[in-house]
N, CA and C atoms as an extended XYZ file, in Angstrom:
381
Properties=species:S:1:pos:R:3:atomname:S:1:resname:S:1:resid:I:1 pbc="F F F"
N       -64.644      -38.532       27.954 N   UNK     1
C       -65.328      -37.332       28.377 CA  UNK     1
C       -66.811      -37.638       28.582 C   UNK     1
N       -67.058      -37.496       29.597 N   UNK     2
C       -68.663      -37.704       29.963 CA  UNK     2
C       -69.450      -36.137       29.696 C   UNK     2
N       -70.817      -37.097       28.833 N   UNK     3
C       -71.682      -36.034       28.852 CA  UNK     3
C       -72.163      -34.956       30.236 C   UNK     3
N       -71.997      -35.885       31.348 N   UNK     4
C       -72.096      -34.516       32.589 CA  UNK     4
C       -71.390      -33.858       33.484 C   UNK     4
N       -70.612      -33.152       32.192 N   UNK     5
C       -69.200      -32.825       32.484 CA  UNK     5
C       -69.200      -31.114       32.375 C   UNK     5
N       -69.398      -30.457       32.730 N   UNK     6
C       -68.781      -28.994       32.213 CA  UNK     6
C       -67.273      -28.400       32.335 C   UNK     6
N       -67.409      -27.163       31.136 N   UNK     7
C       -66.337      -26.617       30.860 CA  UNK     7
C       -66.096      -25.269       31.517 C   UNK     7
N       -65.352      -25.062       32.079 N   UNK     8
C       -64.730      -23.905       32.543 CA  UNK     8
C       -63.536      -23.228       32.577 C   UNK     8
N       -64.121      -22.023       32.079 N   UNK     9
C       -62.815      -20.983       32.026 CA  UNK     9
C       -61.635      -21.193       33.049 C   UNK     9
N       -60.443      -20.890       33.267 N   UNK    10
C       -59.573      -21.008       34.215 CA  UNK    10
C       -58.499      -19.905       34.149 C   UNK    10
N       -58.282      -18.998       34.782 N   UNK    11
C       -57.138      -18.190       34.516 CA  UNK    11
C       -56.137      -18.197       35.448 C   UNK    11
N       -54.810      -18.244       35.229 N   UNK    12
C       -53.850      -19.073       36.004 CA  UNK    12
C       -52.694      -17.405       35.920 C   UNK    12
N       -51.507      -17.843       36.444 N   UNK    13
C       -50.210      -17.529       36.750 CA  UNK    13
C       -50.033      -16.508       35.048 C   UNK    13
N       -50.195      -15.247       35.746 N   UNK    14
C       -49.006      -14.562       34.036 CA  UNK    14
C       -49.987      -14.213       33.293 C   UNK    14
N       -51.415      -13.778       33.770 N   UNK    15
C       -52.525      -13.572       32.066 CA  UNK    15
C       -52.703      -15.397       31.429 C   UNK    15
N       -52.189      -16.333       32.169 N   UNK    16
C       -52.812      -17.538       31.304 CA  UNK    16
C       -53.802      -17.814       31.561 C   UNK    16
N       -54.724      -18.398       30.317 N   UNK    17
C       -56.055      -19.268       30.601 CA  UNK    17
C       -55.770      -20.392       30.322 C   UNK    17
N       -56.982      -20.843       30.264 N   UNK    18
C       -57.036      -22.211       30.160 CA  UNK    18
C       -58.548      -23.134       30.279 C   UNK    18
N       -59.348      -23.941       29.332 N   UNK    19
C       -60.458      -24.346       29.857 CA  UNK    19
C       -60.432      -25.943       30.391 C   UNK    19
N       -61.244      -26.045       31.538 N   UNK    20
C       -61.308      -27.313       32.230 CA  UNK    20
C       -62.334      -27.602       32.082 C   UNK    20
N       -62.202      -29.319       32.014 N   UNK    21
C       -63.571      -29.892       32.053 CA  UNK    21
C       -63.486      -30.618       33.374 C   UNK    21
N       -64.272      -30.859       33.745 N   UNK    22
C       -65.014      -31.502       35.258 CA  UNK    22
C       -66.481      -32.089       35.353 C   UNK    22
N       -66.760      -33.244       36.403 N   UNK    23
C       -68.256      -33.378       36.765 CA  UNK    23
C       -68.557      -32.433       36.935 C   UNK    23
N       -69.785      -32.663       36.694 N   UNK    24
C       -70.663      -31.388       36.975 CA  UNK    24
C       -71.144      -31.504       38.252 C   UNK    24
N       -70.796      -32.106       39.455 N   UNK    25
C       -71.019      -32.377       40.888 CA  UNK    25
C       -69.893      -31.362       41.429 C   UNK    25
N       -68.557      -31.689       40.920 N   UNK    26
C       -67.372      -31.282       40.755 CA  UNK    26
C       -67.469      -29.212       40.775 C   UNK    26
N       -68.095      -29.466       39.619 N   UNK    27
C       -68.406      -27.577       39.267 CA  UNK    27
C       -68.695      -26.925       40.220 C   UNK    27
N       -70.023      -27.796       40.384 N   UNK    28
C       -71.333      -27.075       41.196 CA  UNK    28
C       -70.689      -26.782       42.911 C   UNK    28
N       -69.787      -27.803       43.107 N   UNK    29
C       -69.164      -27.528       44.324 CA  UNK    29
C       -68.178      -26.268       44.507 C   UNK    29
N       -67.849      -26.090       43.418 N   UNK    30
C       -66.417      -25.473       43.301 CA  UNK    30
C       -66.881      -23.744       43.236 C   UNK    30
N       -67.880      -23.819       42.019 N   UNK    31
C       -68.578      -22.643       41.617 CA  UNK    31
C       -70.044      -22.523       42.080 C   UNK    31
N       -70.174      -21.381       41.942 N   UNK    32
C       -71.471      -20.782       42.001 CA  UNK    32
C       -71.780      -19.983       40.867 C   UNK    32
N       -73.531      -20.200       41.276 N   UNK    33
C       -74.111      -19.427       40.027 CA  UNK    33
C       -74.016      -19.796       38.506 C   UNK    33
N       -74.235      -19.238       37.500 N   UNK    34
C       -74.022      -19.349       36.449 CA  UNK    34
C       -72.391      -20.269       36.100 C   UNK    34
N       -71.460      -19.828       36.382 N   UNK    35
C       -70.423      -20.821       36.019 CA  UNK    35
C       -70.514      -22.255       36.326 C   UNK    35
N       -70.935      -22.712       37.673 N   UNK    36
C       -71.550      -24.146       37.465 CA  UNK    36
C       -71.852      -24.558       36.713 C   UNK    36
N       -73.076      -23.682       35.811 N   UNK    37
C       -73.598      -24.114       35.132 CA  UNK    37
C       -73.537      -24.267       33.607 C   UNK    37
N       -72.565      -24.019       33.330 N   UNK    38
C       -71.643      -23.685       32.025 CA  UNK    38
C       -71.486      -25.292       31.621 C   UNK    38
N       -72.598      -25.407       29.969 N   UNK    39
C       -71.871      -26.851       29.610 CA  UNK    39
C       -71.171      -26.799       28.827 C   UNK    39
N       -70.670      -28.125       28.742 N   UNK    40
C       -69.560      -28.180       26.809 CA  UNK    40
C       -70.647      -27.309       25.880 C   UNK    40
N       -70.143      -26.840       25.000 N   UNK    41
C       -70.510      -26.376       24.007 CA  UNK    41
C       -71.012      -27.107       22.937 C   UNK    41
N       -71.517      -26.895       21.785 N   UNK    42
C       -72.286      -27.890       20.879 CA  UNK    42
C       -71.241      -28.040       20.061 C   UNK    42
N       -70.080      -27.736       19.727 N   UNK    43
C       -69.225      -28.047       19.001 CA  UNK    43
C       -68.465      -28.816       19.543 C   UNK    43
N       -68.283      -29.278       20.748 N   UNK    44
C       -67.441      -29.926       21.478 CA  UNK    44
C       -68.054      -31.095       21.319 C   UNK    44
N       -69.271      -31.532       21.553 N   UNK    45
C       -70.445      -32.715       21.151 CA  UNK    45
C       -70.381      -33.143       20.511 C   UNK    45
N       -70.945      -32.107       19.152 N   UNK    46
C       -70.750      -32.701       17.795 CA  UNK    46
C       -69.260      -33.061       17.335 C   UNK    46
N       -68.440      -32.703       17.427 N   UNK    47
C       -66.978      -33.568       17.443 CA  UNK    47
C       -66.992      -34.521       18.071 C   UNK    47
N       -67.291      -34.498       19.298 N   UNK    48
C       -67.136      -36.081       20.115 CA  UNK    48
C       -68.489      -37.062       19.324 C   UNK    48
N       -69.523      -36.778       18.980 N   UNK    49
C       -70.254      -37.578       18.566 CA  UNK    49
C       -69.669      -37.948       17.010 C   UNK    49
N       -69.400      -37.004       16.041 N   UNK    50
C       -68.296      -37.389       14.931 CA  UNK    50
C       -67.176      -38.675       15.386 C   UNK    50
N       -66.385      -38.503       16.217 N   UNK    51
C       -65.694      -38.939       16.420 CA  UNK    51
C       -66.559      -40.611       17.054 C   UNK    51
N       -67.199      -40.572       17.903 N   UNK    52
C       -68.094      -42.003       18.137 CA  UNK    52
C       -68.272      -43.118       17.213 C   UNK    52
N       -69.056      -41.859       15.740 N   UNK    53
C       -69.537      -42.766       14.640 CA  UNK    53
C       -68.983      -43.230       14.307 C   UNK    53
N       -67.285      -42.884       13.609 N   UNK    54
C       -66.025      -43.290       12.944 CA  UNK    54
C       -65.831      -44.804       13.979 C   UNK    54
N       -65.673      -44.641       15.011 N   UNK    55
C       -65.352      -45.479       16.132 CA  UNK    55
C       -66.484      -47.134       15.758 C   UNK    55
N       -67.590      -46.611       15.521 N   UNK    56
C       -68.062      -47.824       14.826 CA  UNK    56
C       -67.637      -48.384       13.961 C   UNK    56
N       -67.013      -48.220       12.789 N   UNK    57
C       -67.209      -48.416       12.036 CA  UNK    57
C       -65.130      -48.837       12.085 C   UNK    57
N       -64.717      -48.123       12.585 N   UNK    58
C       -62.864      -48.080       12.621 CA  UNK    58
C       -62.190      -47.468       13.960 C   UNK    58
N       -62.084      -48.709       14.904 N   UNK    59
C       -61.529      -48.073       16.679 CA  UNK    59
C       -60.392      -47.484       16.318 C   UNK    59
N       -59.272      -48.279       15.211 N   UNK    60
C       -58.194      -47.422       15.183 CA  UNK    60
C       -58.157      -45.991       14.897 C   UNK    60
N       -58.958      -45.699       13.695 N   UNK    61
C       -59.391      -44.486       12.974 CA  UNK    61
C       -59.556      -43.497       14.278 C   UNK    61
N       -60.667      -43.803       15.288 N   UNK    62
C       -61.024      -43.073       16.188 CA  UNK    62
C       -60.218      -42.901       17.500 C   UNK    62
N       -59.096      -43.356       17.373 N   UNK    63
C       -57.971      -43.174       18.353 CA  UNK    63
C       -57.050      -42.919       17.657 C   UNK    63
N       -57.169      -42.142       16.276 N   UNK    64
C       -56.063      -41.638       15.642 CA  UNK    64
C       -55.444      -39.935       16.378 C   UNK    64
N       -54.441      -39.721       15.482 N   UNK    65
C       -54.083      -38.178       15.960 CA  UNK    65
C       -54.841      -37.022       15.351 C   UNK    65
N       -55.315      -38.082       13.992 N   UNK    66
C       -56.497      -36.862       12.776 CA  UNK    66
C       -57.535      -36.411       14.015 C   UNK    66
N       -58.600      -38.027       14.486 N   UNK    67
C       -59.378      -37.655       15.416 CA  UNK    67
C       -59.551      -36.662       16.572 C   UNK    67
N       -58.218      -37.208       17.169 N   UNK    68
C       -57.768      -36.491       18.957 CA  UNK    68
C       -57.672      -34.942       18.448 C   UNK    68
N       -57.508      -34.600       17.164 N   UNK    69
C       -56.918      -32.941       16.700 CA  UNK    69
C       -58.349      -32.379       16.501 C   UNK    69
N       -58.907      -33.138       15.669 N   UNK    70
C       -60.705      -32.942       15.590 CA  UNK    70
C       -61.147      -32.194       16.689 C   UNK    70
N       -61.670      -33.158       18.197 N   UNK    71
C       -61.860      -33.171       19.123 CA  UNK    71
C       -60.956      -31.680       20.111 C   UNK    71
N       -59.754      -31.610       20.105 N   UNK    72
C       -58.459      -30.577       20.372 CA  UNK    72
C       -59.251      -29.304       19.708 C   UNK    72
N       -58.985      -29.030       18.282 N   UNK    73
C       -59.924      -28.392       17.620 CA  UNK    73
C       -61.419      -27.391       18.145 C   UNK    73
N       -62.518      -28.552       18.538 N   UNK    74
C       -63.884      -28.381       19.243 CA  UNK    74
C       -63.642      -27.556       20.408 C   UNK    74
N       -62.386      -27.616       21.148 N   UNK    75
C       -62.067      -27.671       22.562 CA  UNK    75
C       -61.819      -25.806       22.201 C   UNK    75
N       -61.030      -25.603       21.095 N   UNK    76
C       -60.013      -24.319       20.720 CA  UNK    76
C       -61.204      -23.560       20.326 C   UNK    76
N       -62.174      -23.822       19.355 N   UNK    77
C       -63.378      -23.112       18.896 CA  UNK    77
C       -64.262      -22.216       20.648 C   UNK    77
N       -64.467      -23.764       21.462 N   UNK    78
C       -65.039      -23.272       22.915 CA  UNK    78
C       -64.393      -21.992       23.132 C   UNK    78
N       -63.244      -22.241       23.492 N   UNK    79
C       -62.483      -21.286       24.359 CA  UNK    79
C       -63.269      -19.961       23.794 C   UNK    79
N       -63.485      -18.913       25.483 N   UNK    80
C       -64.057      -17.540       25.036 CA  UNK    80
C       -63.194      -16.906       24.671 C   UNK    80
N       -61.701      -16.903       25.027 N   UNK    81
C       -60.575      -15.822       24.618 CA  UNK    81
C       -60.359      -15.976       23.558 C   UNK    81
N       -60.772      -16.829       22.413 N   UNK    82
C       -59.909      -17.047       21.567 CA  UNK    82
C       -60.955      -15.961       20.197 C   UNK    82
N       -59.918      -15.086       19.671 N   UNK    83
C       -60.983      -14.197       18.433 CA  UNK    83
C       -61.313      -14.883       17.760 C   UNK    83
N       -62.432      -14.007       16.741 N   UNK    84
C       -63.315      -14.409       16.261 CA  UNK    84
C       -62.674      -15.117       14.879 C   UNK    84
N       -61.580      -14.463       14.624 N   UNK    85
C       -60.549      -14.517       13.238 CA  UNK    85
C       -59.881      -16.150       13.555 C   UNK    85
N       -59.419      -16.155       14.955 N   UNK    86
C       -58.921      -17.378       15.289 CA  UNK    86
C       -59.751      -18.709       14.925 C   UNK    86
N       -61.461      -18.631       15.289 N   UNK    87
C       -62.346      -18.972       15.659 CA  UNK    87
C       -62.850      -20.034       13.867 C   UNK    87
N       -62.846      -18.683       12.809 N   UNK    88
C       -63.401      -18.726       11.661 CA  UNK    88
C       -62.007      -20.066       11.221 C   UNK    88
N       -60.313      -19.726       11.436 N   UNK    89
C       -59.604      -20.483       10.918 CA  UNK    89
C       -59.784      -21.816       11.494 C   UNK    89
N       -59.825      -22.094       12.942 N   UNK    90
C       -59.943      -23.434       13.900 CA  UNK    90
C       -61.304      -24.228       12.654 C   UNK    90
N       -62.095      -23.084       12.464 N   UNK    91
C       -63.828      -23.889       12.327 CA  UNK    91
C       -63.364      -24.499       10.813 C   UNK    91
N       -62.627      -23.687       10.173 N   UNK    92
C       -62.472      -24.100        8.893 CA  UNK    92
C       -61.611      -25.645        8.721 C   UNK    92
N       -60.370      -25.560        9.537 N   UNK    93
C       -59.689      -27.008        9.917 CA  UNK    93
C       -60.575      -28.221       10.129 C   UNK    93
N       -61.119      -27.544       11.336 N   UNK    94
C       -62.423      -28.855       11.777 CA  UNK    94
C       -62.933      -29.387       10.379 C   UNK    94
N       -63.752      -28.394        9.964 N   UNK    95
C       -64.586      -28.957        8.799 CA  UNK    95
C       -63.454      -30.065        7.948 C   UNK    95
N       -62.450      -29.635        7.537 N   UNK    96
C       -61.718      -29.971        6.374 CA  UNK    96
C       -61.372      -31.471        7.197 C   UNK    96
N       -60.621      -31.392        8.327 N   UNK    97
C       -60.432      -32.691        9.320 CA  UNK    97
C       -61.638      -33.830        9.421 C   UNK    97
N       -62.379      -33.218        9.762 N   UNK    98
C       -63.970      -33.745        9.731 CA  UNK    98
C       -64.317      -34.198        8.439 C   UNK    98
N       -64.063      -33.915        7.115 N   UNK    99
C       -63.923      -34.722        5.886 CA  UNK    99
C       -63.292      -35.503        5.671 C   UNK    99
N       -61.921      -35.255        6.431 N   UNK   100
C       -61.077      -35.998        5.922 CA  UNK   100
C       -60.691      -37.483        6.883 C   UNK   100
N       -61.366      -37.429        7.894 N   UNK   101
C       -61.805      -38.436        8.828 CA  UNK   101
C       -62.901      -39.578        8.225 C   UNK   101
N       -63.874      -38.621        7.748 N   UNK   102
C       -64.853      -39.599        7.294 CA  UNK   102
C       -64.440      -40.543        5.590 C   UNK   102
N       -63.585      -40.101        4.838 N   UNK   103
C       -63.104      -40.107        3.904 CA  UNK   103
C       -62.015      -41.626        3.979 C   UNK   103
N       -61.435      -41.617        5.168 N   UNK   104
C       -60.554      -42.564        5.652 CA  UNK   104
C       -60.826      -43.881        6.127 C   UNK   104
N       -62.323      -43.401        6.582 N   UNK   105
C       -63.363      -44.493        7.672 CA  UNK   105
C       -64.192      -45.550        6.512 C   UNK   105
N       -63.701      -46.835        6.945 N   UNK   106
C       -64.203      -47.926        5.682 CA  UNK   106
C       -66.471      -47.628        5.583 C   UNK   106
N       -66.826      -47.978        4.392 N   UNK   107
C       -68.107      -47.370        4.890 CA  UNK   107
C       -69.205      -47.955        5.713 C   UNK   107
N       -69.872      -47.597        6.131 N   UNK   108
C       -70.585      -47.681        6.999 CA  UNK   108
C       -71.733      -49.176        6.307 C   UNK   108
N       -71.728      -50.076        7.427 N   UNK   109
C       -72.741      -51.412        6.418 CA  UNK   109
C       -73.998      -51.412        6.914 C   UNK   109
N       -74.695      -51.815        6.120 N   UNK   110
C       -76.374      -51.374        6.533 CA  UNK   110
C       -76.579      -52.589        6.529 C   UNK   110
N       -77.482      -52.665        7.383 N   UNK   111
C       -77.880      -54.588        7.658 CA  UNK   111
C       -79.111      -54.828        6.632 C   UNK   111
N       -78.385      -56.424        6.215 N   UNK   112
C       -79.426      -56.912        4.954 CA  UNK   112
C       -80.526      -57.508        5.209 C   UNK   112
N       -81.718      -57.567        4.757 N   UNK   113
C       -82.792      -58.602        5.456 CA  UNK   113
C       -82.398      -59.997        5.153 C   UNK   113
N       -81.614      -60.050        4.362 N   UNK   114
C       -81.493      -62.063        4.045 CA  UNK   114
C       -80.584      -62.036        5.252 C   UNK   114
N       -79.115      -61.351        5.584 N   UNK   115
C       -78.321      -61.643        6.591 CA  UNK   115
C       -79.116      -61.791        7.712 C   UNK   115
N       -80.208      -60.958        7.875 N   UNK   116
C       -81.452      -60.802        9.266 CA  UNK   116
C       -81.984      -62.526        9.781 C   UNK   116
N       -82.364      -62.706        8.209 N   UNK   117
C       -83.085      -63.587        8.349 CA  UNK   117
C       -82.724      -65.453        8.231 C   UNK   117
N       -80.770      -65.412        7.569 N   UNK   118
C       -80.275      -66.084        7.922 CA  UNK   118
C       -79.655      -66.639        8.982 C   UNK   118
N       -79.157      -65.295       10.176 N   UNK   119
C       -79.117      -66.073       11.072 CA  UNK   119
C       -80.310      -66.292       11.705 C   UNK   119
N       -81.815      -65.578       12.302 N   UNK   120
C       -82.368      -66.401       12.576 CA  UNK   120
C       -82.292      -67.757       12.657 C   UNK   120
N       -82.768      -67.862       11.472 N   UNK   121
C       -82.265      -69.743       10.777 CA  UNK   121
C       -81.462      -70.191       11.930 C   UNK   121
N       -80.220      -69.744       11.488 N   UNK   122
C       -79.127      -70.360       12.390 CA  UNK   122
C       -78.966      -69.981       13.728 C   UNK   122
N       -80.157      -69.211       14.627 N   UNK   123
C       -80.384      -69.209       15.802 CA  UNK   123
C       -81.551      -70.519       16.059 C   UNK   123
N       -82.282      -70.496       15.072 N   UNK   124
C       -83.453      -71.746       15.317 CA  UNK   124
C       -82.867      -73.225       15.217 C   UNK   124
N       -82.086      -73.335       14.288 N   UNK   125
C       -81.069      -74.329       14.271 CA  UNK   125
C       -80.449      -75.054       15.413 C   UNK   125
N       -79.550      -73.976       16.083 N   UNK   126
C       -79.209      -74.214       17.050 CA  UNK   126
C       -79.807      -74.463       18.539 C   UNK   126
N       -80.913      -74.212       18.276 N   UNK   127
C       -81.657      -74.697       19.022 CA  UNK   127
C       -82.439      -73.503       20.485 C   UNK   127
């Protein structure tokens, strides 16, 4: 999912919705006005950026089904049709998912100055 992407409402066949994402070249062609201009939402972000960090640290982790539901999740919160009751239960999952993602993810390593400064060494070494 690219950051210059927006989301848009879609209402289809029977009372269905549905939200799409698209370039935002894509939008702007399609729509006018304000709906063009409609971006992901900040919850949609901050899940995908959640989901990034894990990815450092564990690719499998971040191509899990916990993750993709995370992300699924962000997508369900967006949606405008969805109530507010719906909204409070989705947000509560996230959170708990979103713990339980990071909980799974080996921890994060902070770089040492001797490791810094050993390879140097062994960049000068080598010539």
């Amino acid at each position: 999912m690219s950051k210059d992407a927006r989301v848009v409402s879609v209402f289809g066949p029977f009372n269905s919705r549905a939200l799409v994402e698209m370039p935002v070249d894509a939008a702007r062609e399609m729509f006018d006005g304000p709906l063009a201009d409609n971006a992901r939402t900040d919850v949609i972000d901050a899940a995908l950026r959640e989901v990034e960090a894990i990815r450092e640290r564990d690719a499998v982790l971040a191509d899990s089904p916990l993750a993709a539901g995370i992300v699924a999740l962000a997508f369900e919160i967006a949606h405008p049709y969805n109530s507010a009751t719906s909204k409070a239960a989705l947000h509560r999952e996230l959170r708990e998912s979103v713990d339980r993602l990071r909980e799974l993810a080996p921890p994060a390593t902070e770089a040492d100055r001797v490791d810094e400064l050993a390879r140097a060494r062994e960049l000068r070494r080598a010539g």
